[in-house]
Amino acid sequence: MQVSVAHHPPNTAVLVLRGSLDIDTVPVLKANLARLVDRPAPRVVVDVSGLDFCDSMGVGVLVTAHGRAQERDGWVRLAAPSGFLRRLFDTLGLTDYLALFPDVETALKD
């Protein structure tokens, strides 16, 4: 999996994921998200448009990061999920907890 981060004011980061998010690659995502959500009032958009696979461990890391961000008066949002990922989050009942947006630009808006 490839990960890149772009910072946007105010205190917002866009984390771009490419490839497969699974047991082997989740530590990379976890480390990047931990660094981003440990700031005051973190705002993190995770661009998942380039993911071709995501397992339950990947979902868990995203949900945990959002919870940590909320504790610090921030959020984590997912941008451009595939149909599969959207259905997965819907099936798990997570779409009311972790916001899904059609693209990065929409996710960046308040």
Coordinates of N, CA, C and O in Angstrom, one line a residue:
M1 N 0.8 -1.2 0.0 CA 0.0 0.0 0.0 C 0.9 1.2 0.0 O 1.9 1.3 0.7
Q2 N 0.5 2.2 -0.8 CA 1.2 3.5 -0.8 C 0.4 4.5 0.0 O -0.9 4.6 -0.1
V3 N 1.0 5.4 0.8 CA 0.4 6.4 1.6 C 1.1 7.7 1.3 O 2.3 7.8 1.3
S4 N 0.3 8.8 1.1 CA 0.9 10.1 1.0 C 0.0 11.0 1.8 O -1.2 10.8 2.0
V5 N 0.6 12.1 2.3 CA -0.1 13.1 3.1 C 0.1 14.5 2.6 O 1.2 14.9 2.2
A6 N -1.0 15.2 2.4 CA -1.0 16.6 2.1 C -1.7 17.4 3.2 O -2.7 17.0 3.6
H7 N -1.1 18.5 3.6 CA -1.6 19.3 4.7 C -2.4 20.5 4.1 O -1.9 21.2 3.1
H8 N -3.5 20.8 4.6 CA -4.4 21.9 4.2 C -4.8 22.7 5.5 O -5.1 22.1 6.5
P9 N -4.8 24.1 5.4 CA -5.2 24.8 6.5 C -6.7 24.7 6.7 O -7.4 24.5 5.6
P10 N -7.3 24.9 7.8 CA -6.7 24.9 9.1 C -6.6 23.5 9.7 O -7.6 22.9 9.9
N11 N -5.4 23.1 10.1 CA -5.2 21.9 10.8 C -5.8 20.7 10.1 O -6.4 19.8 10.8
T12 N -5.8 20.6 8.8 CA -6.5 19.6 8.1 C -5.4 18.8 7.2 O -4.5 19.5 6.6
A13 N -5.6 17.5 7.2 CA -4.7 16.7 6.3 C -5.5 15.8 5.4 O -6.5 15.3 5.8
V14 N -5.0 15.6 4.2 CA -5.6 14.6 3.3 C -4.6 13.4 3.2 O -3.4 13.6 2.8
L15 N -5.0 12.3 3.6 CA -4.2 11.1 3.6 C -4.7 10.2 2.4 O -5.9 9.8 2.4
V16 N -3.8 10.0 1.4 CA -4.2 9.3 0.2 C -3.7 7.9 0.3 O -2.5 7.7 0.5
L17 N -4.6 6.9 0.1 CA -4.2 5.5 0.2 C -4.4 4.9 -1.2 O -5.3 5.1 -1.9
R18 N -3.4 4.0 -1.6 CA -3.4 3.3 -2.9 C -3.0 1.9 -2.6 O -2.0 1.6 -1.9
G19 N -3.7 0.9 -3.2 CA -3.4 -0.5 -3.1 C -4.3 -1.2 -2.1 O -5.5 -0.9 -2.1
S20 N -3.8 -2.2 -1.4 CA -4.6 -3.0 -0.5 C -4.3 -2.7 0.9 O -3.2 -2.5 1.4
L21 N -5.4 -2.5 1.7 CA -5.3 -2.3 3.1 C -5.7 -3.6 3.8 O -6.9 -3.9 3.8
D22 N -4.7 -4.2 4.4 CA -5.0 -5.5 5.0 C -4.0 -5.7 6.2 O -3.3 -4.8 6.6
I23 N -4.0 -6.9 6.7 CA -3.2 -7.2 7.9 C -1.7 -6.8 7.7 O -1.1 -6.4 8.7
D24 N -1.2 -6.9 6.5 CA 0.2 -6.6 6.3 C 0.5 -5.1 6.2 O 1.6 -4.7 6.5
T25 N -0.5 -4.3 5.7 CA -0.3 -2.9 5.5 C -0.9 -2.0 6.5 O -0.6 -0.8 6.5
V26 N -1.8 -2.6 7.3 CA -2.5 -1.7 8.3 C -1.5 -1.0 9.3 O -1.8 0.1 9.7
P27 N -0.3 -1.5 9.7 CA 0.5 -0.8 10.5 C 1.0 0.6 9.9 O 1.1 1.5 10.7
V28 N 1.1 0.6 8.6 CA 1.5 1.9 8.0 C 0.4 2.9 8.1 O 0.6 4.1 8.5
L29 N -0.8 2.5 7.9 CA -2.0 3.4 8.0 C -2.1 3.8 9.5 O -2.3 5.0 9.8
K30 N -2.0 2.9 10.4 CA -2.1 3.2 11.8 C -1.1 4.2 12.3 O -1.5 5.1 13.0
A31 N 0.1 4.1 11.9 CA 1.2 5.0 12.3 C 0.9 6.4 11.7 O 1.0 7.4 12.4
N32 N 0.5 6.5 10.5 CA 0.2 7.8 9.8 C -1.0 8.4 10.5 O -1.0 9.6 10.8
L33 N -2.1 7.7 10.7 CA -3.3 8.2 11.3 C -3.0 8.7 12.8 O -3.5 9.7 13.2
A34 N -2.2 7.9 13.5 CA -1.9 8.2 14.9 C -1.2 9.6 15.0 O -1.6 10.4 15.8
R35 N -0.3 9.8 14.1 CA 0.5 11.1 14.0 C -0.5 12.2 13.7 O -0.4 13.3 14.3
L36 N -1.4 12.0 12.8 CA -2.3 13.0 12.4 C -3.4 13.3 13.4 O -3.8 14.5 13.6
V37 N -4.0 12.3 14.1 CA -5.1 12.6 15.0 C -4.6 12.9 16.4 O -5.5 13.3 17.2
D38 N -3.4 12.8 16.7 CA -2.9 13.2 18.0 C -2.6 14.7 18.2 O -2.2 15.2 19.2
R39 N -3.0 15.5 17.2 CA -2.9 16.9 17.2 C -4.2 17.5 17.8 O -5.2 16.8 17.8
P40 N -4.2 18.7 18.3 CA -5.4 19.4 18.8 C -6.4 19.6 17.6 O -6.0 20.0 16.5
A41 N -7.7 19.2 17.8 CA -8.7 19.4 16.8 C -8.3 18.9 15.4 O -8.4 19.7 14.4
P42 N -7.9 17.7 15.3 CA -7.5 17.2 14.0 C -8.6 17.0 13.0 O -9.7 16.6 13.4
R43 N -8.3 17.3 11.8 CA -9.3 17.1 10.7 C -8.5 16.3 9.6 O -7.6 16.8 9.0
V44 N -9.0 15.1 9.4 CA -8.3 14.2 8.5 C -9.3 13.6 7.4 O -10.3 13.0 7.8
V45 N -9.0 13.9 6.2 CA -9.7 13.3 5.1 C -8.9 12.1 4.6 O -7.7 12.3 4.2
V46 N -9.4 10.9 4.5 CA -8.7 9.8 4.0 C -9.3 9.5 2.6 O -10.5 9.1 2.5
D47 N -8.5 9.7 1.6 CA -8.9 9.5 0.2 C -8.7 8.0 -0.1 O -7.6 7.5 -0.2
V48 N -9.8 7.3 -0.1 CA -9.7 5.8 -0.3 C -10.1 5.4 -1.8 O -10.3 4.2 -2.0
S49 N -10.1 6.4 -2.7 CA -10.4 6.1 -4.1 C -9.4 5.1 -4.7 O -9.8 4.4 -5.6
G50 N -8.2 5.0 -4.2 CA -7.2 4.1 -4.8 C -7.1 2.8 -4.1 O -6.2 2.0 -4.4
L51 N -7.9 2.5 -3.1 CA -7.9 1.2 -2.5 C -8.6 0.2 -3.3 O -9.7 0.4 -3.8
D52 N -7.9 -0.9 -3.5 CA -8.5 -2.0 -4.3 C -9.0 -3.2 -3.3 O -9.7 -4.1 -3.7
F53 N -8.6 -3.0 -2.0 CA -9.1 -4.0 -1.0 C -9.0 -3.4 0.4 O -8.1 -2.6 0.6
C54 N -9.9 -3.7 1.2 CA -9.8 -3.3 2.6 C -10.5 -4.4 3.5 O -11.6 -4.8 3.3
D55 N -9.7 -4.9 4.5 CA -10.2 -5.9 5.3 C -10.7 -5.3 6.6 O -10.7 -4.1 6.8
S56 N -11.1 -6.2 7.6 CA -11.7 -5.7 8.8 C -10.7 -4.9 9.7 O -11.1 -4.0 10.4
M57 N -9.4 -5.3 9.6 CA -8.4 -4.6 10.4 C -8.3 -3.2 9.9 O -8.1 -2.2 10.6
G58 N -8.4 -3.0 8.5 CA -8.3 -1.6 8.0 C -9.5 -0.8 8.4 O -9.3 0.4 8.8
V59 N -10.7 -1.4 8.4 CA -11.9 -0.7 8.9 C -11.7 -0.3 10.3 O -12.0 0.8 10.7
G60 N -11.2 -1.2 11.1 CA -11.0 -1.0 12.6 C -10.1 0.2 12.8 O -10.3 1.0 13.7
V61 N -9.0 0.3 12.0 CA -8.0 1.4 12.2 C -8.7 2.7 11.9 O -8.5 3.7 12.6
L62 N -9.5 2.8 10.8 CA -10.2 4.0 10.4 C -11.2 4.4 11.5 O -11.3 5.6 11.8
V63 N -12.0 3.5 12.0 CA -13.0 3.8 13.0 C -12.3 4.2 14.3 O -12.7 5.2 14.9
T64 N -11.2 3.6 14.7 CA -10.5 4.0 15.9 C -9.9 5.4 15.8 O -10.0 6.2 16.7
A65 N -9.3 5.7 14.6 CA -8.8 7.0 14.4 C -9.8 8.1 14.5 O -9.6 9.2 15.1
H66 N -11.0 7.8 13.9 CA -12.1 8.8 14.0 C -12.5 9.0 15.5 O -12.7 10.2 15.9
G67 N -12.6 8.0 16.3 CA -12.9 8.1 17.7 C -11.9 8.9 18.4 O -12.2 9.8 19.2
R68 N -10.6 8.7 18.1 CA -9.5 9.5 18.8 C -9.6 10.9 18.3 O -9.4 11.8 19.1
A69 N -9.9 11.2 17.1 CA -10.0 12.5 16.6 C -11.2 13.2 17.3 O -11.1 14.4 17.7
Q70 N -12.3 12.5 17.4 CA -13.5 13.1 18.1 C -13.2 13.5 19.5 O -13.6 14.5 20.0
E71 N -12.4 12.7 20.2 CA -12.0 13.0 21.6 C -11.2 14.3 21.7 O -11.1 15.0 22.7
R72 N -10.6 14.7 20.6 CA -9.8 15.9 20.5 C -10.5 17.0 19.7 O -9.9 17.9 19.2
D73 N -11.9 16.9 19.6 CA -12.7 17.9 18.9 C -12.4 17.9 17.4 O -12.5 19.0 16.8
G74 N -12.1 16.8 16.8 CA -11.8 16.7 15.4 C -12.6 15.6 14.7 O -13.6 15.2 15.3
W75 N -12.2 15.2 13.6 CA -12.8 14.2 12.8 C -11.9 13.5 11.8 O -10.9 14.0 11.5
V76 N -12.4 12.3 11.4 CA -11.8 11.6 10.2 C -12.9 11.4 9.3 O -14.0 10.9 9.7
R77 N -12.7 11.7 8.0 CA -13.8 11.5 7.0 C -13.1 10.7 5.9 O -12.0 10.8 5.5
L78 N -14.0 9.8 5.2 CA -13.5 9.1 4.1 C -14.0 9.7 2.8 O -15.2 10.1 2.7
A79 N -13.1 9.8 1.8 CA -13.5 10.4 0.5 C -13.4 9.4 -0.6 O -12.4 8.6 -0.6
A80 N -14.3 9.4 -1.5 CA -14.4 8.6 -2.7 C -14.3 7.1 -2.5 O -13.5 6.4 -3.2
P81 N -15.1 6.6 -1.6 CA -15.1 5.1 -1.4 C -15.7 4.4 -2.6 O -16.6 4.9 -3.2
S82 N -15.1 3.3 -2.9 CA -15.7 2.4 -4.0 C -17.1 1.9 -3.5 O -17.4 2.0 -2.4
G83 N -17.8 1.4 -4.5 CA -19.1 0.8 -4.1 C -19.0 -0.3 -3.1 O -19.8 -0.4 -2.2
F84 N -17.9 -1.1 -3.2 CA -17.7 -2.2 -2.3 C -17.5 -1.6 -0.9 O -18.1 -2.0 0.1
L85 N -16.6 -0.6 -0.8 CA -16.3 0.0 0.5 C -17.5 0.7 1.1 O -17.8 0.6 2.3
R86 N -18.3 1.4 0.3 CA -19.5 2.0 0.8 C -20.5 1.0 1.3 O -21.1 1.2 2.4
R87 N -20.7 -0.1 0.6 CA -21.6 -1.2 1.1 C -21.1 -1.8 2.3 O -21.8 -2.1 3.2
L88 N -19.7 -2.0 2.4 CA -19.2 -2.6 3.6 C -19.4 -1.7 4.9 O -19.9 -2.2 5.9
F89 N -19.2 -0.4 4.8 CA -19.5 0.4 5.9 C -20.9 0.5 6.2 O -21.3 0.6 7.4
D90 N -21.8 0.5 5.2 CA -23.2 0.5 5.4 C -23.7 -0.8 6.1 O -24.4 -0.8 7.1
T91 N -23.2 -1.9 5.6 CA -23.5 -3.2 6.2 C -23.1 -3.3 7.7 O -23.8 -3.9 8.5
L92 N -21.9 -2.7 8.0 CA -21.4 -2.8 9.4 C -22.1 -1.7 10.2 O -21.8 -1.6 11.4
G93 N -23.0 -0.9 9.6 CA -23.6 0.2 10.4 C -22.7 1.3 10.8 O -23.0 2.0 11.8
L94 N -21.7 1.6 10.0 CA -20.7 2.6 10.3 C -20.9 3.9 9.6 O -20.2 4.9 9.9
T95 N -21.8 4.0 8.7 CA -22.0 5.2 7.9 C -22.6 6.4 8.7 O -22.4 7.5 8.4
D96 N -23.2 6.1 9.8 CA -23.7 7.1 10.7 C -22.6 7.6 11.7 O -22.7 8.6 12.3
Y97 N -21.6 6.8 11.8 CA -20.5 7.1 12.7 C -19.3 7.8 11.9 O -18.8 8.8 12.3
L98 N -18.9 7.2 10.8 CA -17.8 7.7 10.0 C -18.3 8.2 8.7 O -18.8 7.4 7.9
A99 N -18.2 9.5 8.5 CA -18.8 10.1 7.3 C -18.1 9.7 6.0 O -16.8 9.7 6.0
L100 N -18.9 9.4 5.0 CA -18.4 9.1 3.7 C -18.8 10.2 2.7 O -19.9 10.7 2.7
F101 N -17.8 10.7 1.9 CA -18.0 11.8 1.0 C -17.7 11.3 -0.4 O -16.8 10.5 -0.6
P102 N -18.3 11.9 -1.5 CA -18.1 11.5 -2.8 C -16.6 11.8 -3.4 O -16.1 11.1 -4.2
D103 N -16.0 12.8 -2.8 CA -14.7 13.2 -3.2 C -14.0 14.0 -2.1 O -14.6 14.4 -1.1
V104 N -12.7 14.3 -2.3 CA -11.9 15.0 -1.3 C -12.4 16.4 -1.1 O -12.5 16.9 0.0
E105 N -12.7 17.1 -2.2 CA -13.2 18.5 -2.1 C -14.4 18.6 -1.2 O -14.5 19.5 -0.4
T106 N -15.4 17.8 -1.4 CA -16.6 17.8 -0.6 C -16.3 17.5 0.9 O -16.8 18.1 1.8
A107 N -15.4 16.5 1.1 CA -15.0 16.1 2.5 C -14.3 17.2 3.2 O -14.4 17.3 4.4
L108 N -13.6 18.1 2.5 CA -12.9 19.2 3.1 C -13.8 20.3 3.6 O -13.4 21.1 4.4
K109 N -15.0 20.4 3.0 CA -15.9 21.5 3.4 C -16.5 21.2 4.8 O -16.8 20.1 5.1
D110 N -16.8 22.3 5.5 CA -17.4 22.1 6.8 C -18.9 22.0 6.7 O -19.6 22.5 5.9

